[in-house]
XYZ file of C-alpha atoms in Angstrom:
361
model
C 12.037 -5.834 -12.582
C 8.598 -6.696 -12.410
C 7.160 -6.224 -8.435
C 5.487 -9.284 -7.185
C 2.588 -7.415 -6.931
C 1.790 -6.478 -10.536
C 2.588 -10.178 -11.308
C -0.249 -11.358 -9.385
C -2.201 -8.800 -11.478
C -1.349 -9.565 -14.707
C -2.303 -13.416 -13.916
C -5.760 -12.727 -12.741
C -6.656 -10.308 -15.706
C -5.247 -13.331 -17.573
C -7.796 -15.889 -16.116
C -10.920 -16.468 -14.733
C -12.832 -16.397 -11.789
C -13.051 -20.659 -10.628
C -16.403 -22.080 -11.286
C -17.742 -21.416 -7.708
C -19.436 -17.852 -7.263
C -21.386 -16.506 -4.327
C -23.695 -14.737 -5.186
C -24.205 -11.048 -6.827
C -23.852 -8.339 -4.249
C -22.873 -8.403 -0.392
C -22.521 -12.419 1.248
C -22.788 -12.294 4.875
C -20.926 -14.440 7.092
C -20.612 -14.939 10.562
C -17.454 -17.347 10.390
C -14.561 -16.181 12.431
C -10.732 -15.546 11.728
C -8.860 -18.863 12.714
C -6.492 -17.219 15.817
C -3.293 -18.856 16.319
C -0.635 -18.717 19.007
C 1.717 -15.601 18.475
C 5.476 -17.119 17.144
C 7.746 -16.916 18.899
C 9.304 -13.461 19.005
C 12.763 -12.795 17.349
C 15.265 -10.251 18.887
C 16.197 -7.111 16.484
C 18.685 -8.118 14.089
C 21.511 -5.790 13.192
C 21.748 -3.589 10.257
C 24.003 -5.759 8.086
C 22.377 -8.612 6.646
C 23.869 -12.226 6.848
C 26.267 -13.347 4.947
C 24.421 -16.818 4.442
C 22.381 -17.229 1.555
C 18.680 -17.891 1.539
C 15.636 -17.915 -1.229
C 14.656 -13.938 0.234
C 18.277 -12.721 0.523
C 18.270 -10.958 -2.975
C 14.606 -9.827 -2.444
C 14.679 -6.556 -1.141
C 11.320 -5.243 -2.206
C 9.016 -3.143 0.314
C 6.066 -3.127 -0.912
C 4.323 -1.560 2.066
C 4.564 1.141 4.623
C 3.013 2.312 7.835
C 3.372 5.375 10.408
C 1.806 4.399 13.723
C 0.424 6.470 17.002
C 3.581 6.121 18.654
C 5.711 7.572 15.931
C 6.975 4.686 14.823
C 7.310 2.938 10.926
C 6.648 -0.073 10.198
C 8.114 -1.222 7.061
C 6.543 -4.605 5.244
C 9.054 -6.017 2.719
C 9.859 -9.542 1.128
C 12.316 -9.800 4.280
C 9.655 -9.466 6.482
C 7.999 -6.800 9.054
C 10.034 -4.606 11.155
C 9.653 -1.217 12.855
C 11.891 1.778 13.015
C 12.581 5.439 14.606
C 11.898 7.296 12.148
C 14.029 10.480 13.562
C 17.063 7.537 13.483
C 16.783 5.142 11.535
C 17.411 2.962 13.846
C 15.444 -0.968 13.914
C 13.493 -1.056 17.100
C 11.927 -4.621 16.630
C 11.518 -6.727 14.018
C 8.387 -9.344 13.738
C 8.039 -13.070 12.767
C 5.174 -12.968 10.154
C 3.334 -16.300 8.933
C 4.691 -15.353 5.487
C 6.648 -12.452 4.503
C 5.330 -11.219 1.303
C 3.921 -7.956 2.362
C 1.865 -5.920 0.270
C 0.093 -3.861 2.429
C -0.580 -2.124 5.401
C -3.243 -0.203 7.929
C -3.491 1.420 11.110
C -6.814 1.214 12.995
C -8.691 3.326 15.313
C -6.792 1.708 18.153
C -3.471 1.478 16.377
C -3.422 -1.835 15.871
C -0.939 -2.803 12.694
C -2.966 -4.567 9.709
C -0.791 -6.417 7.160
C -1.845 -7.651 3.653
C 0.289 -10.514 2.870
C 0.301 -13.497 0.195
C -1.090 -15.315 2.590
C -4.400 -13.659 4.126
C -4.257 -10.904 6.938
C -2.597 -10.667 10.067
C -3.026 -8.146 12.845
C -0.332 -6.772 15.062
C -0.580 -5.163 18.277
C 2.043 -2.532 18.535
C 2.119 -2.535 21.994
C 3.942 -5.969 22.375
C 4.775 -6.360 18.841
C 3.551 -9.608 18.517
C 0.759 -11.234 15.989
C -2.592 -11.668 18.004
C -4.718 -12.806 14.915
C -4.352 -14.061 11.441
C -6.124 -15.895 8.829
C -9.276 -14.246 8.086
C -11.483 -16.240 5.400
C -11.065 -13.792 2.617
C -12.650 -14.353 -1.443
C -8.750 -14.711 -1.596
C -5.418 -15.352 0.664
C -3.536 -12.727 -1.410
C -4.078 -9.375 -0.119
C -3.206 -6.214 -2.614
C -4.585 -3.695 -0.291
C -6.471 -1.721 2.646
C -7.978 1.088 3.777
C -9.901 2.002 6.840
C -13.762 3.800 6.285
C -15.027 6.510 8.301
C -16.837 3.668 10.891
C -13.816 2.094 11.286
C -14.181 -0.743 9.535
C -11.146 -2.320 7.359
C -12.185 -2.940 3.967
C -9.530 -5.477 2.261
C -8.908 -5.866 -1.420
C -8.123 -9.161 -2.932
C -6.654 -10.659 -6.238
C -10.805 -12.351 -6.161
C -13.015 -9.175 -4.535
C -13.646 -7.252 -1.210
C -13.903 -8.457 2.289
C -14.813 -6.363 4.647
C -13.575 -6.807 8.647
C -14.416 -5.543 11.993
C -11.055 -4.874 13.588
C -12.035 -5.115 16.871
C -14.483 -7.581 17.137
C -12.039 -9.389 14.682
C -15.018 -10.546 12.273
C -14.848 -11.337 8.665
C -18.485 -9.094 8.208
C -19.314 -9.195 4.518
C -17.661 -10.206 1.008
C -18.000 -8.694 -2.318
C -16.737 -11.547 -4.893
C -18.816 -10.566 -7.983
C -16.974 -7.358 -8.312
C -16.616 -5.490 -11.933
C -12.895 -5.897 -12.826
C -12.407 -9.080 -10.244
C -9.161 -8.278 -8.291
C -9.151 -5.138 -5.884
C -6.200 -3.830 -6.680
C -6.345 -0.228 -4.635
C -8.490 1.011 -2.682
C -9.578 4.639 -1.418
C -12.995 5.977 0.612
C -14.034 9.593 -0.382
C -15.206 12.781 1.593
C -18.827 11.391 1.226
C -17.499 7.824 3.335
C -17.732 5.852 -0.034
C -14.997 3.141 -1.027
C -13.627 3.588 -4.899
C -12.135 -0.395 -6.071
C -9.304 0.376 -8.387
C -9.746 -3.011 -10.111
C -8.213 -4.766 -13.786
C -10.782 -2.431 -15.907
C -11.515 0.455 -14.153
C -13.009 1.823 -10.672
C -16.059 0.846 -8.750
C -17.783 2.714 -6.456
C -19.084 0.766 -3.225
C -21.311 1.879 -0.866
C -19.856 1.504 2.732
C -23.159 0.906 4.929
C -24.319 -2.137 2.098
C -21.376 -3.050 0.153
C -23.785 -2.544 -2.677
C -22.587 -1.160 -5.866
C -22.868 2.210 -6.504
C -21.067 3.137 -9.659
C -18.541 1.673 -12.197
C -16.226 3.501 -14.632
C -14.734 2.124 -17.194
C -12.131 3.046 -19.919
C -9.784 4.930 -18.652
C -6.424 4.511 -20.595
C -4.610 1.538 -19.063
C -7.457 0.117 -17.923
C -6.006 -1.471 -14.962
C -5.949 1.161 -11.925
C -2.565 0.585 -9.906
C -3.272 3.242 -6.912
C -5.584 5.480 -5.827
C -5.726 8.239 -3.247
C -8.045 11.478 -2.110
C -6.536 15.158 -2.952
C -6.645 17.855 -0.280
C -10.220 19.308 -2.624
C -11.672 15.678 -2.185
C -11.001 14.547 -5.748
C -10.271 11.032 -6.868
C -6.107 10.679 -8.134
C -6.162 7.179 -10.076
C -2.883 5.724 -11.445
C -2.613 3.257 -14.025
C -0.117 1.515 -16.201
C -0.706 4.654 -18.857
C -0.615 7.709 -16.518
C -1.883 9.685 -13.538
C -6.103 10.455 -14.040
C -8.098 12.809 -11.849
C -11.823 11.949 -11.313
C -14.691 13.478 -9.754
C -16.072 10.930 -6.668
C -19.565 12.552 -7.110
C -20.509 11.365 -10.309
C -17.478 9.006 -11.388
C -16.338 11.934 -14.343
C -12.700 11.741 -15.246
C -11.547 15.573 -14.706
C -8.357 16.106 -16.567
C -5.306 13.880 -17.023
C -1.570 15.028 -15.609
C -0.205 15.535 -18.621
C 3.333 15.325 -17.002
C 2.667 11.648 -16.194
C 1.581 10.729 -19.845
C 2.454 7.096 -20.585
C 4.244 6.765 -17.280
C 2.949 3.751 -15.147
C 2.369 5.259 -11.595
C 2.296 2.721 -8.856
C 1.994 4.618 -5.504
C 0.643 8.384 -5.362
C 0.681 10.331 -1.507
C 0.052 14.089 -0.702
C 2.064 15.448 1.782
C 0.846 17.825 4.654
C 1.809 21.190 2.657
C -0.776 19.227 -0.094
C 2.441 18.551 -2.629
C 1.712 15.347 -4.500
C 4.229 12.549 -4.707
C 3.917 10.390 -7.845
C 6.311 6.774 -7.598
C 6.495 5.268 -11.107
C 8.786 2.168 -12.754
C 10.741 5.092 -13.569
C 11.540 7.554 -11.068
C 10.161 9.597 -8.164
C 8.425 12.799 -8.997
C 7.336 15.536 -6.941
C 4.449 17.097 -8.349
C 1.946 20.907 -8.445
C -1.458 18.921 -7.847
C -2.922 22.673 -9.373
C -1.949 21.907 -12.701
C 0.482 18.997 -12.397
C 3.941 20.198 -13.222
C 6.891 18.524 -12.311
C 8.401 20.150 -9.554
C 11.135 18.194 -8.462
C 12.561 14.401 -9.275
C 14.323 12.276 -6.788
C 17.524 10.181 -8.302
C 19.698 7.240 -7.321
C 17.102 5.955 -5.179
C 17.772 1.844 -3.890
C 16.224 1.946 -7.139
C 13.748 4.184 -9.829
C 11.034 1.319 -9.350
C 8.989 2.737 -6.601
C 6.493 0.333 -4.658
C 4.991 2.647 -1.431
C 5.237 6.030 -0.448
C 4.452 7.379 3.301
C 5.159 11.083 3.997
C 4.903 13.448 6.777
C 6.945 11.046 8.958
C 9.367 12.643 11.406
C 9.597 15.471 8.375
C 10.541 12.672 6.059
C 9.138 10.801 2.343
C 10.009 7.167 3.296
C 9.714 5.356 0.133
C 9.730 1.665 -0.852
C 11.480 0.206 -3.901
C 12.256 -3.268 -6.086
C 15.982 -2.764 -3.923
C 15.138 -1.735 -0.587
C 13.836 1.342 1.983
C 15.149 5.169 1.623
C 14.003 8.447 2.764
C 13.773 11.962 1.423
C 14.015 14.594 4.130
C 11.349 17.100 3.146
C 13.471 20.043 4.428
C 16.701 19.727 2.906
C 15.660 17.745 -0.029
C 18.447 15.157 0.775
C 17.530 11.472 -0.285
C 19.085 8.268 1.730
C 18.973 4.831 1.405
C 18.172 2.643 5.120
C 20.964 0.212 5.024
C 19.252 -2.122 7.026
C 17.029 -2.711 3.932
C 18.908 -2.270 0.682
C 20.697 -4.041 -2.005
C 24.340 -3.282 -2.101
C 23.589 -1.757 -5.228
C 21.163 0.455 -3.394
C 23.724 1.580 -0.812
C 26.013 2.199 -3.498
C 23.435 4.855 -4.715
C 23.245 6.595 -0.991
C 23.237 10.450 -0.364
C 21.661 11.921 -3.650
C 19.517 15.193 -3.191
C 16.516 16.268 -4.815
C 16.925 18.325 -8.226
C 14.843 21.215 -8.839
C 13.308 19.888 -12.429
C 14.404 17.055 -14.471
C 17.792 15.370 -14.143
C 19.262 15.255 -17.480
């Protein structure tokens, strides 16, 4: 199955930009986000789903994930937001999102909960777990990802360019449309405080104080760059439909390629605490050396080997998202689970595998 996601990527690299462009380089705006009453809250639902059918009931994708201050996870799937104890299990609240096509997600200085959804951003204040804005004027409404810089600012990828947002003051502060390789597709900001655009052909390096462009690279195999994140030396981990690259953020030099991950296509990368690096693929869950990239471990009968989003280090747990729901690996036993509040009944049928030392024949 083919994520919703990578979809929406494959029919902008398909297309082209409409015929209105701003112009090159950093647009400022002082238009603000169009704040709407909060919905109306809806009680937590219980852990089996409902037995009536609906257009999301066979979606079970979770596509994003989010530890907060207070301990808590909040998982964004194609059923909607909710947020659980991640020592339990157990559903503490679930929200009613403006659309439910979650993507991705980001904590800010304050802890206020940032979601990336089809449909623009929304920001949710974990306090009362209720919406208190939502629908920033982005280059586009469909939001592929988010990261926070080192002022605090959220920077917010798009299927059509960057936008970048003051959370607080809840200002849309500056857009990036004429971006090399069009749609944002990950995003990551390295030890120096500069933000690296995973886009359709390549990376882009954007500087965070002018949203000015400070660097592109192109041709790395696959071309389109899937995930990103920073490795406990500072060095850039790219993933693309073709493998798992390592780059240098100082000068943009690709470093070496995991050969491990040759030809895989690596959709979520996170290093844990203890600096282990967890690669999700269309094809499995693999726990890898970052030294010198060997497979250390895989993780089988997940909800499903399609991995969307990783987030480790919570309550000693690898939560990870999937094309069939929510499980977790416990990072001291090994022991993998699926969250039956969130998976297929295929997926539960695939509950209580462990993690194998090497490759599963």
């Amino acid at each position: 199955m083919i994520s919703a996601k990578q979809l929406i990527r494959l029919a902008v690299g398909a297309t082209l930009l409409g015929s209105v462009v701003l112009p090159a380089g950093a647009q400022e705006s002082d238009r603000s986000p169009l704040y709407t009453d909060p919905p109306p809250r809806v009680e937590p639902l219980p852990s089996e789903r409902p037995s009536q059918s609906s257009p999301l009931a066979t979606d079970f994708q979770v596509g994003a994930l989010q530890s907060d201050y207070t301990g808590s996870l909040w998982v964004g799937s194609h059923q909607g937001l909710a947020r659980i104890n991640p020592a339990t299990g157990v559903v503490q609240s679930r929200v009613n999102v403006p659309n439910r096509f979650i993507d991705a997600m980001a904590q800010d200085r304050v802890g206020r909960i940032w979601l990336g959804t089809y449909d623009g951003l929304v920001r949710v204040d974990p306090r009362i777990d209720q919406i208190t804005a939502q629908n920033f004027r982005l280059p586009s409404n469909r939001v592929l990802d988010m990261v926070i810089d080192g002022r605090g600012f959220l920077w917010v990828g798009t299927d059509q360019g960057l936008a970048l947002v003051s959370p607080d003051r809840g200002l849309l502060m500056t857009t990036l449309q004429e971006l090399p390789g069009i749609s944002a597709n990950a995003l990551a900001v390295d030890q120096a405080g500069q933000l690296w655009v995973g886009t359709l052909t390549g990376l882009v390096q954007v500087n965070t104080a002018t949203a000015f462009i400070l660097n592109q690279v192109s041709d790395i195999p696959g071309s389109s760059v899937q995930t990103m994140a920073i490795g406990p030396q500072g060095e850039l981990w790219v993933g693309t439909s073709q493998g798992l690259f390592v780059f240098d953020p100082e000068t943009g030099a690709l470093l070496r390629s995991v050969t491990t991950m040759r030809g895989k296509s690596v959709i979520d990368i996170a290093f844990s605490e203890t600096q282990s690096l967890w690669v999700g693929t269309e094809n499995g869950l693999f726990k890898l050396n970052p030294y010198n990239g060997a497979i250390v471990s895989r993780v089988p009968n997940l909800p499903s080997d399609q991995i969307l989003s990783l987030e480790t280090d919570v309550s000693d747990k690898l939560w990870v998202g999937t094309t069939e729901g929510l499980a977790w690996v416990s990072l001291t036993t090994g022991r993998a689970n699926v969250h039956t509040a969130f998976g297929s009944q295929r997926a539960l049928a695939n509950d209580g595998s462990e993690v194998i030392d090497g490759i599963t024949p």
